[in-house]
Amino acid sequence: MNPRRKRRLMWALGLVAGVAVAFSIILYALSQNIDLFYTPSEIVEGKGNDAVKPTVGQRLRIGGMVVEGSVKRDPETLEVEFLVTDLGPAVKILYTGILPDLFREGQGIVAQGVMVEPRVMKASEVLAKHDEEYMPPELAEQMKGIKHVNPNQPDAFEGKQQ
């Protein structure tokens, strides 16, 4: 192989290797920011056909209803603990901070944080739903059997009378 072709080949291989390294770094950074959504039942029993359970240290979001009588506040700090359920097993949420104004027992919430034990999550953020009707589609399907239909799909309303 002549030296000019050899030099071009080395540049091409170096470029491909550089793009592969950059792509790998981007994918690694994005994987650190993924927060998967789970219901309390999916945390305890596993999600999907493979029954995949979240691991301790994994970042995730959990949605469900605050169990009546489960909210415990520390009177000297902003620490709160409460149970969240989806009419199945309950998961304990630990949170330090000011809760949303709409937060109350029996209310639907979404908490984002890190699993610290198999059934305990340390939340960094707690969101309360803002009206009586909204519920995340995954939670509605789990609790009430309501299947979300995308109205933008052409076959979404086939078979429905108008």
PDB file of C-alpha atoms in Angstrom:
ATOM      1  CA  MET A   1       0.000   0.000   0.000  1.00  0.00           C
ATOM      2  CA  ASN A   2       1.424   3.359  -0.885  1.00  0.00           C
ATOM      3  CA  PRO A   3       2.032   5.925   1.917  1.00  0.00           C
ATOM      4  CA  ARG A   4      -0.692   8.316   0.750  1.00  0.00           C
ATOM      5  CA  ARG A   5      -3.412   5.624   0.935  1.00  0.00           C
ATOM      6  CA  LYS A   6      -2.065   4.447   4.278  1.00  0.00           C
ATOM      7  CA  ARG A   7      -2.333   8.014   5.659  1.00  0.00           C
ATOM      8  CA  ARG A   8      -5.933   8.351   4.371  1.00  0.00           C
ATOM      9  CA  LEU A   9      -6.853   5.005   5.907  1.00  0.00           C
ATOM     10  CA  MET A  10      -5.431   6.065   9.265  1.00  0.00           C
ATOM     11  CA  TRP A  11      -7.390   9.348   9.132  1.00  0.00           C
ATOM     12  CA  ALA A  12     -10.587   7.470   8.265  1.00  0.00           C
ATOM     13  CA  LEU A  13     -10.076   4.933  11.070  1.00  0.00           C
ATOM     14  CA  GLY A  14      -9.273   7.732  13.527  1.00  0.00           C
ATOM     15  CA  LEU A  15     -12.417   9.594  12.500  1.00  0.00           C
ATOM     16  CA  VAL A  16     -14.594   6.482  12.904  1.00  0.00           C
ATOM     17  CA  ALA A  17     -13.050   5.754  16.319  1.00  0.00           C
ATOM     18  CA  GLY A  18     -13.602   9.376  17.427  1.00  0.00           C
ATOM     19  CA  VAL A  19     -17.255   9.312  16.366  1.00  0.00           C
ATOM     20  CA  ALA A  20     -17.759   5.973  18.163  1.00  0.00           C
ATOM     21  CA  VAL A  21     -16.235   7.335  21.389  1.00  0.00           C
ATOM     22  CA  ALA A  22     -18.339  10.520  21.191  1.00  0.00           C
ATOM     23  CA  PHE A  23     -21.503   8.494  20.540  1.00  0.00           C
ATOM     24  CA  SER A  24     -20.712   6.193  23.496  1.00  0.00           C
ATOM     25  CA  ILE A  25     -20.234   9.169  25.825  1.00  0.00           C
ATOM     26  CA  ILE A  26     -23.532  10.697  24.688  1.00  0.00           C
ATOM     27  CA  LEU A  27     -25.420   7.435  25.255  1.00  0.00           C
ATOM     28  CA  TYR A  28     -23.866   7.005  28.707  1.00  0.00           C
ATOM     29  CA  ALA A  29     -24.839  10.575  29.686  1.00  0.00           C
ATOM     30  CA  LEU A  30     -28.398  10.073  28.458  1.00  0.00           C
ATOM     31  CA  SER A  31     -28.789   6.773  30.300  1.00  0.00           C
ATOM     32  CA  GLN A  32     -27.932   8.539  33.560  1.00  0.00           C
ATOM     33  CA  ASN A  33     -30.862  10.934  33.057  1.00  0.00           C
ATOM     34  CA  ILE A  34     -33.569   8.401  32.239  1.00  0.00           C
ATOM     35  CA  ASP A  35     -36.289   8.185  34.872  1.00  0.00           C
ATOM     36  CA  LEU A  36     -38.555   5.219  34.223  1.00  0.00           C
ATOM     37  CA  PHE A  37     -42.192   5.389  35.377  1.00  0.00           C
ATOM     38  CA  TYR A  38     -43.433   2.651  37.716  1.00  0.00           C
ATOM     39  CA  THR A  39     -46.608   2.020  39.669  1.00  0.00           C
ATOM     40  CA  PRO A  40     -46.289   0.609  43.209  1.00  0.00           C
ATOM     41  CA  SER A  41     -47.424  -2.825  41.972  1.00  0.00           C
ATOM     42  CA  GLU A  42     -44.727  -2.819  39.273  1.00  0.00           C
ATOM     43  CA  ILE A  43     -42.064  -1.967  41.861  1.00  0.00           C
ATOM     44  CA  VAL A  44     -43.063  -4.918  44.063  1.00  0.00           C
ATOM     45  CA  GLU A  45     -44.046  -7.491  41.414  1.00  0.00           C
ATOM     46  CA  GLY A  46     -41.941  -6.383  38.446  1.00  0.00           C
ATOM     47  CA  LYS A  47     -42.689  -4.609  35.180  1.00  0.00           C
ATOM     48  CA  GLY A  48     -43.519  -6.315  31.888  1.00  0.00           C
ATOM     49  CA  ASN A  49     -43.380  -9.962  30.902  1.00  0.00           C
ATOM     50  CA  ASP A  50     -39.871 -10.300  32.337  1.00  0.00           C
ATOM     51  CA  ALA A  51     -41.001  -8.952  35.754  1.00  0.00           C
ATOM     52  CA  VAL A  52     -38.145  -6.442  35.832  1.00  0.00           C
ATOM     53  CA  LYS A  53     -37.921  -4.766  39.244  1.00  0.00           C
ATOM     54  CA  PRO A  54     -36.066  -1.505  39.888  1.00  0.00           C
ATOM     55  CA  THR A  55     -32.767  -1.876  41.688  1.00  0.00           C
ATOM     56  CA  VAL A  56     -31.595  -0.021  44.779  1.00  0.00           C
ATOM     57  CA  GLY A  57     -29.924   3.194  43.621  1.00  0.00           C
ATOM     58  CA  GLN A  58     -31.962   3.424  40.407  1.00  0.00           C
ATOM     59  CA  ARG A  59     -33.600   6.753  39.541  1.00  0.00           C
ATOM     60  CA  LEU A  60     -37.284   6.458  38.734  1.00  0.00           C
ATOM     61  CA  ARG A  61     -40.711   8.033  38.951  1.00  0.00           C
ATOM     62  CA  ILE A  62     -43.591   6.428  40.804  1.00  0.00           C
ATOM     63  CA  GLY A  63     -47.242   7.363  40.491  1.00  0.00           C
ATOM     64  CA  GLY A  64     -50.164   6.389  42.656  1.00  0.00           C
ATOM     65  CA  MET A  65     -52.557   7.485  45.373  1.00  0.00           C
ATOM     66  CA  VAL A  66     -51.432   8.606  48.834  1.00  0.00           C
ATOM     67  CA  VAL A  67     -52.758   6.083  51.366  1.00  0.00           C
ATOM     68  CA  GLU A  68     -55.219   7.554  53.905  1.00  0.00           C
ATOM     69  CA  GLY A  69     -53.604   7.985  57.341  1.00  0.00           C
ATOM     70  CA  SER A  70     -50.069   7.243  56.127  1.00  0.00           C
ATOM     71  CA  VAL A  71     -48.611  10.778  56.052  1.00  0.00           C
ATOM     72  CA  LYS A  72     -46.107  11.291  58.886  1.00  0.00           C
ATOM     73  CA  ARG A  73     -44.396  14.671  59.279  1.00  0.00           C
ATOM     74  CA  ASP A  74     -41.414  15.487  61.482  1.00  0.00           C
ATOM     75  CA  PRO A  75     -42.521  18.579  63.461  1.00  0.00           C
ATOM     76  CA  GLU A  76     -38.972  19.985  63.651  1.00  0.00           C
ATOM     77  CA  THR A  77     -37.842  19.474  60.050  1.00  0.00           C
ATOM     78  CA  LEU A  78     -39.380  19.326  56.579  1.00  0.00           C
ATOM     79  CA  GLU A  79     -39.128  15.513  56.467  1.00  0.00           C
ATOM     80  CA  VAL A  80     -42.289  13.697  55.384  1.00  0.00           C
ATOM     81  CA  GLU A  81     -42.962  10.026  54.789  1.00  0.00           C
ATOM     82  CA  PHE A  82     -46.069   8.511  53.276  1.00  0.00           C
ATOM     83  CA  LEU A  83     -47.306   5.429  51.451  1.00  0.00           C
ATOM     84  CA  VAL A  84     -48.358   5.343  47.794  1.00  0.00           C
ATOM     85  CA  THR A  85     -50.527   2.599  46.325  1.00  0.00           C
ATOM     86  CA  ASP A  86     -52.401   1.684  43.160  1.00  0.00           C
ATOM     87  CA  LEU A  87     -54.926  -0.578  44.925  1.00  0.00           C
ATOM     88  CA  GLY A  88     -52.189  -3.195  45.289  1.00  0.00           C
ATOM     89  CA  PRO A  89     -49.062  -3.211  47.428  1.00  0.00           C
ATOM     90  CA  ALA A  90     -47.866   0.109  48.894  1.00  0.00           C
ATOM     91  CA  VAL A  91     -44.450   1.749  48.551  1.00  0.00           C
ATOM     92  CA  LYS A  92     -43.020   4.144  51.143  1.00  0.00           C
ATOM     93  CA  ILE A  93     -41.881   7.577  49.935  1.00  0.00           C
ATOM     94  CA  LEU A  94     -39.412   9.662  51.968  1.00  0.00           C
ATOM     95  CA  TYR A  95     -39.285  13.364  51.091  1.00  0.00           C
ATOM     96  CA  THR A  96     -37.544  16.403  52.547  1.00  0.00           C
ATOM     97  CA  GLY A  97     -39.003  19.715  51.471  1.00  0.00           C
ATOM     98  CA  ILE A  98     -42.232  21.609  51.044  1.00  0.00           C
ATOM     99  CA  LEU A  99     -45.006  19.528  49.522  1.00  0.00           C
ATOM    100  CA  PRO A 100     -47.285  20.978  46.802  1.00  0.00           C
ATOM    101  CA  ASP A 101     -50.417  22.790  47.992  1.00  0.00           C
ATOM    102  CA  LEU A 102     -52.642  20.130  46.389  1.00  0.00           C
ATOM    103  CA  PHE A 103     -50.907  17.255  48.231  1.00  0.00           C
ATOM    104  CA  ARG A 104     -53.225  15.380  50.603  1.00  0.00           C
ATOM    105  CA  GLU A 105     -54.226  11.858  51.573  1.00  0.00           C
ATOM    106  CA  GLY A 106     -56.233  10.037  48.924  1.00  0.00           C
ATOM    107  CA  GLN A 107     -54.749  12.305  46.233  1.00  0.00           C
ATOM    108  CA  GLY A 108     -52.893  11.128  43.136  1.00  0.00           C
ATOM    109  CA  ILE A 109     -49.204  12.048  43.049  1.00  0.00           C
ATOM    110  CA  VAL A 110     -46.060  11.410  41.029  1.00  0.00           C
ATOM    111  CA  ALA A 111     -42.764  11.263  42.938  1.00  0.00           C
ATOM    112  CA  GLN A 112     -39.331  11.342  41.326  1.00  0.00           C
ATOM    113  CA  GLY A 113     -36.274  10.067  43.144  1.00  0.00           C
ATOM    114  CA  VAL A 114     -34.006   7.114  43.942  1.00  0.00           C
ATOM    115  CA  MET A 115     -34.819   3.677  45.356  1.00  0.00           C
ATOM    116  CA  VAL A 116     -33.057   3.267  48.718  1.00  0.00           C
ATOM    117  CA  GLU A 117     -34.608  -0.095  49.634  1.00  0.00           C
ATOM    118  CA  PRO A 118     -36.761  -2.514  47.612  1.00  0.00           C
ATOM    119  CA  ARG A 119     -40.023  -0.834  48.785  1.00  0.00           C
ATOM    120  CA  VAL A 120     -38.674   2.585  49.862  1.00  0.00           C
ATOM    121  CA  MET A 121     -37.966   5.578  47.639  1.00  0.00           C
ATOM    122  CA  LYS A 122     -36.158   8.798  48.581  1.00  0.00           C
ATOM    123  CA  ALA A 123     -37.962  11.446  46.538  1.00  0.00           C
ATOM    124  CA  SER A 124     -36.310  14.602  45.238  1.00  0.00           C
ATOM    125  CA  GLU A 125     -39.578  15.943  43.811  1.00  0.00           C
ATOM    126  CA  VAL A 126     -43.275  15.331  44.532  1.00  0.00           C
ATOM    127  CA  LEU A 127     -45.969  16.473  42.113  1.00  0.00           C
ATOM    128  CA  ALA A 128     -49.699  16.489  42.878  1.00  0.00           C
ATOM    129  CA  LYS A 129     -52.293  16.296  40.149  1.00  0.00           C
ATOM    130  CA  HIS A 130     -54.106  19.557  39.501  1.00  0.00           C
ATOM    131  CA  ASP A 131     -57.657  18.446  38.784  1.00  0.00           C
ATOM    132  CA  GLU A 132     -60.049  15.636  39.534  1.00  0.00           C
ATOM    133  CA  GLU A 133     -59.937  14.050  36.088  1.00  0.00           C
ATOM    134  CA  TYR A 134     -56.262  13.729  35.159  1.00  0.00           C
ATOM    135  CA  MET A 135     -54.357  10.544  35.858  1.00  0.00           C
ATOM    136  CA  PRO A 136     -51.215   9.307  34.078  1.00  0.00           C
ATOM    137  CA  PRO A 137     -52.286   6.845  31.336  1.00  0.00           C
ATOM    138  CA  GLU A 138     -50.245   3.985  32.854  1.00  0.00           C
ATOM    139  CA  LEU A 139     -51.820   4.494  36.273  1.00  0.00           C
ATOM    140  CA  ALA A 140     -55.356   4.824  34.858  1.00  0.00           C
ATOM    141  CA  GLU A 141     -54.943   1.556  32.987  1.00  0.00           C
ATOM    142  CA  GLN A 142     -53.564  -0.164  36.107  1.00  0.00           C
ATOM    143  CA  MET A 143     -56.209   1.141  38.529  1.00  0.00           C
ATOM    144  CA  LYS A 144     -59.367   1.547  36.469  1.00  0.00           C
ATOM    145  CA  GLY A 145     -58.750  -0.479  33.324  1.00  0.00           C
ATOM    146  CA  ILE A 146     -58.986   2.689  31.202  1.00  0.00           C
ATOM    147  CA  LYS A 147     -56.943   2.326  28.024  1.00  0.00           C
ATOM    148  CA  HIS A 148     -55.572   5.591  26.597  1.00  0.00           C
ATOM    149  CA  VAL A 149     -56.434   6.146  22.928  1.00  0.00           C
ATOM    150  CA  ASN A 150     -54.425   8.640  20.907  1.00  0.00           C
ATOM    151  CA  PRO A 151     -57.012  10.839  19.124  1.00  0.00           C
ATOM    152  CA  ASN A 152     -54.474  11.698  16.402  1.00  0.00           C
ATOM    153  CA  GLN A 153     -54.444   8.151  15.054  1.00  0.00           C
ATOM    154  CA  PRO A 154     -56.829   7.684  12.105  1.00  0.00           C
ATOM    155  CA  ASP A 155     -58.314   4.445  13.479  1.00  0.00           C
ATOM    156  CA  ALA A 156     -58.757   5.749  17.050  1.00  0.00           C
ATOM    157  CA  PHE A 157     -62.513   6.151  16.787  1.00  0.00           C
ATOM    158  CA  GLU A 158     -63.417   3.318  14.416  1.00  0.00           C
ATOM    159  CA  GLY A 159     -66.458   1.425  15.515  1.00  0.00           C
ATOM    160  CA  LYS A 160     -67.643   4.294  17.745  1.00  0.00           C
ATOM    161  CA  GLN A 161     -71.067   5.780  17.082  1.00  0.00           C
ATOM    162  CA  GLN A 162     -71.273   9.551  16.792  1.00  0.00           C
TER     163      GLN A 162
END
